[in-house]
């Protein structure tokens, strides 16, 4: 299976279990790896035969900016479902970064990574 990756998609969301997170929001960063067969698109040099990653990026940002959830695990699941709606995408790896998570000790990032497929 071939891979198309989008890294560092940024959007402001209001996800989290604490009231301050819901009220003020914070930046979330999403990395995606879409699994699909790119041979038909490459053979014909035809965008219609592959995934339009610009549209996927817009849809993922809309999910992050959309209805709040408590957990980034839930957010990752919603993003995965959105990606799998695209014809030809057989598998997706979603990594959601929450670099401003409310943690009381020094840290660089918090991530949740999931892999989902059409199976």
Coordinates of C-alpha atoms in Angstrom, one line a residue, residues 6 8-12 15 28-32 34 53-66 75-76 78-84 86 92-96:
X6 CA 0.1 15.3 5.7
X8 CA 1.6 19.5 10.9
X9 CA -2.0 20.5 10.2
X10 CA -2.8 23.1 12.8
X11 CA -6.2 24.2 14.1
X12 CA -7.7 25.7 17.2
X15 CA -11.3 19.9 23.4
X28 CA -4.0 21.0 18.1
X29 CA -1.6 19.6 15.5
X30 CA -2.5 16.6 13.3
X31 CA -0.3 14.3 11.3
X32 CA -2.0 11.9 8.8
X34 CA -3.2 7.8 4.3
X53 CA -5.0 15.9 0.1
X54 CA -6.0 19.5 0.1
X55 CA -9.6 18.6 0.6
X56 CA -8.7 16.1 3.3
X57 CA -6.7 18.8 5.1
X58 CA -9.7 21.2 5.1
X59 CA -12.0 18.5 6.4
X60 CA -9.6 17.5 9.2
X61 CA -9.2 21.1 10.3
X62 CA -13.0 21.4 10.3
X63 CA -13.2 18.4 12.7
X64 CA -10.6 19.9 15.0
X65 CA -12.4 23.3 15.0
X66 CA -15.8 21.6 15.3
X75 CA -10.9 13.5 18.3
X76 CA -8.4 11.1 16.5
X78 CA -13.4 11.4 14.3
X79 CA -10.5 12.4 12.1
X80 CA -9.9 8.8 11.0
X81 CA -13.6 8.3 10.1
X82 CA -13.4 11.5 8.0
X83 CA -10.4 10.3 6.1
X84 CA -11.8 6.9 5.4
X86 CA -12.6 9.2 0.8
X92 CA -5.2 6.0 7.9
X93 CA -2.8 6.7 10.7
X94 CA -3.8 9.7 12.7
X95 CA -1.6 11.4 15.3
X96 CA -3.1 14.2 17.3

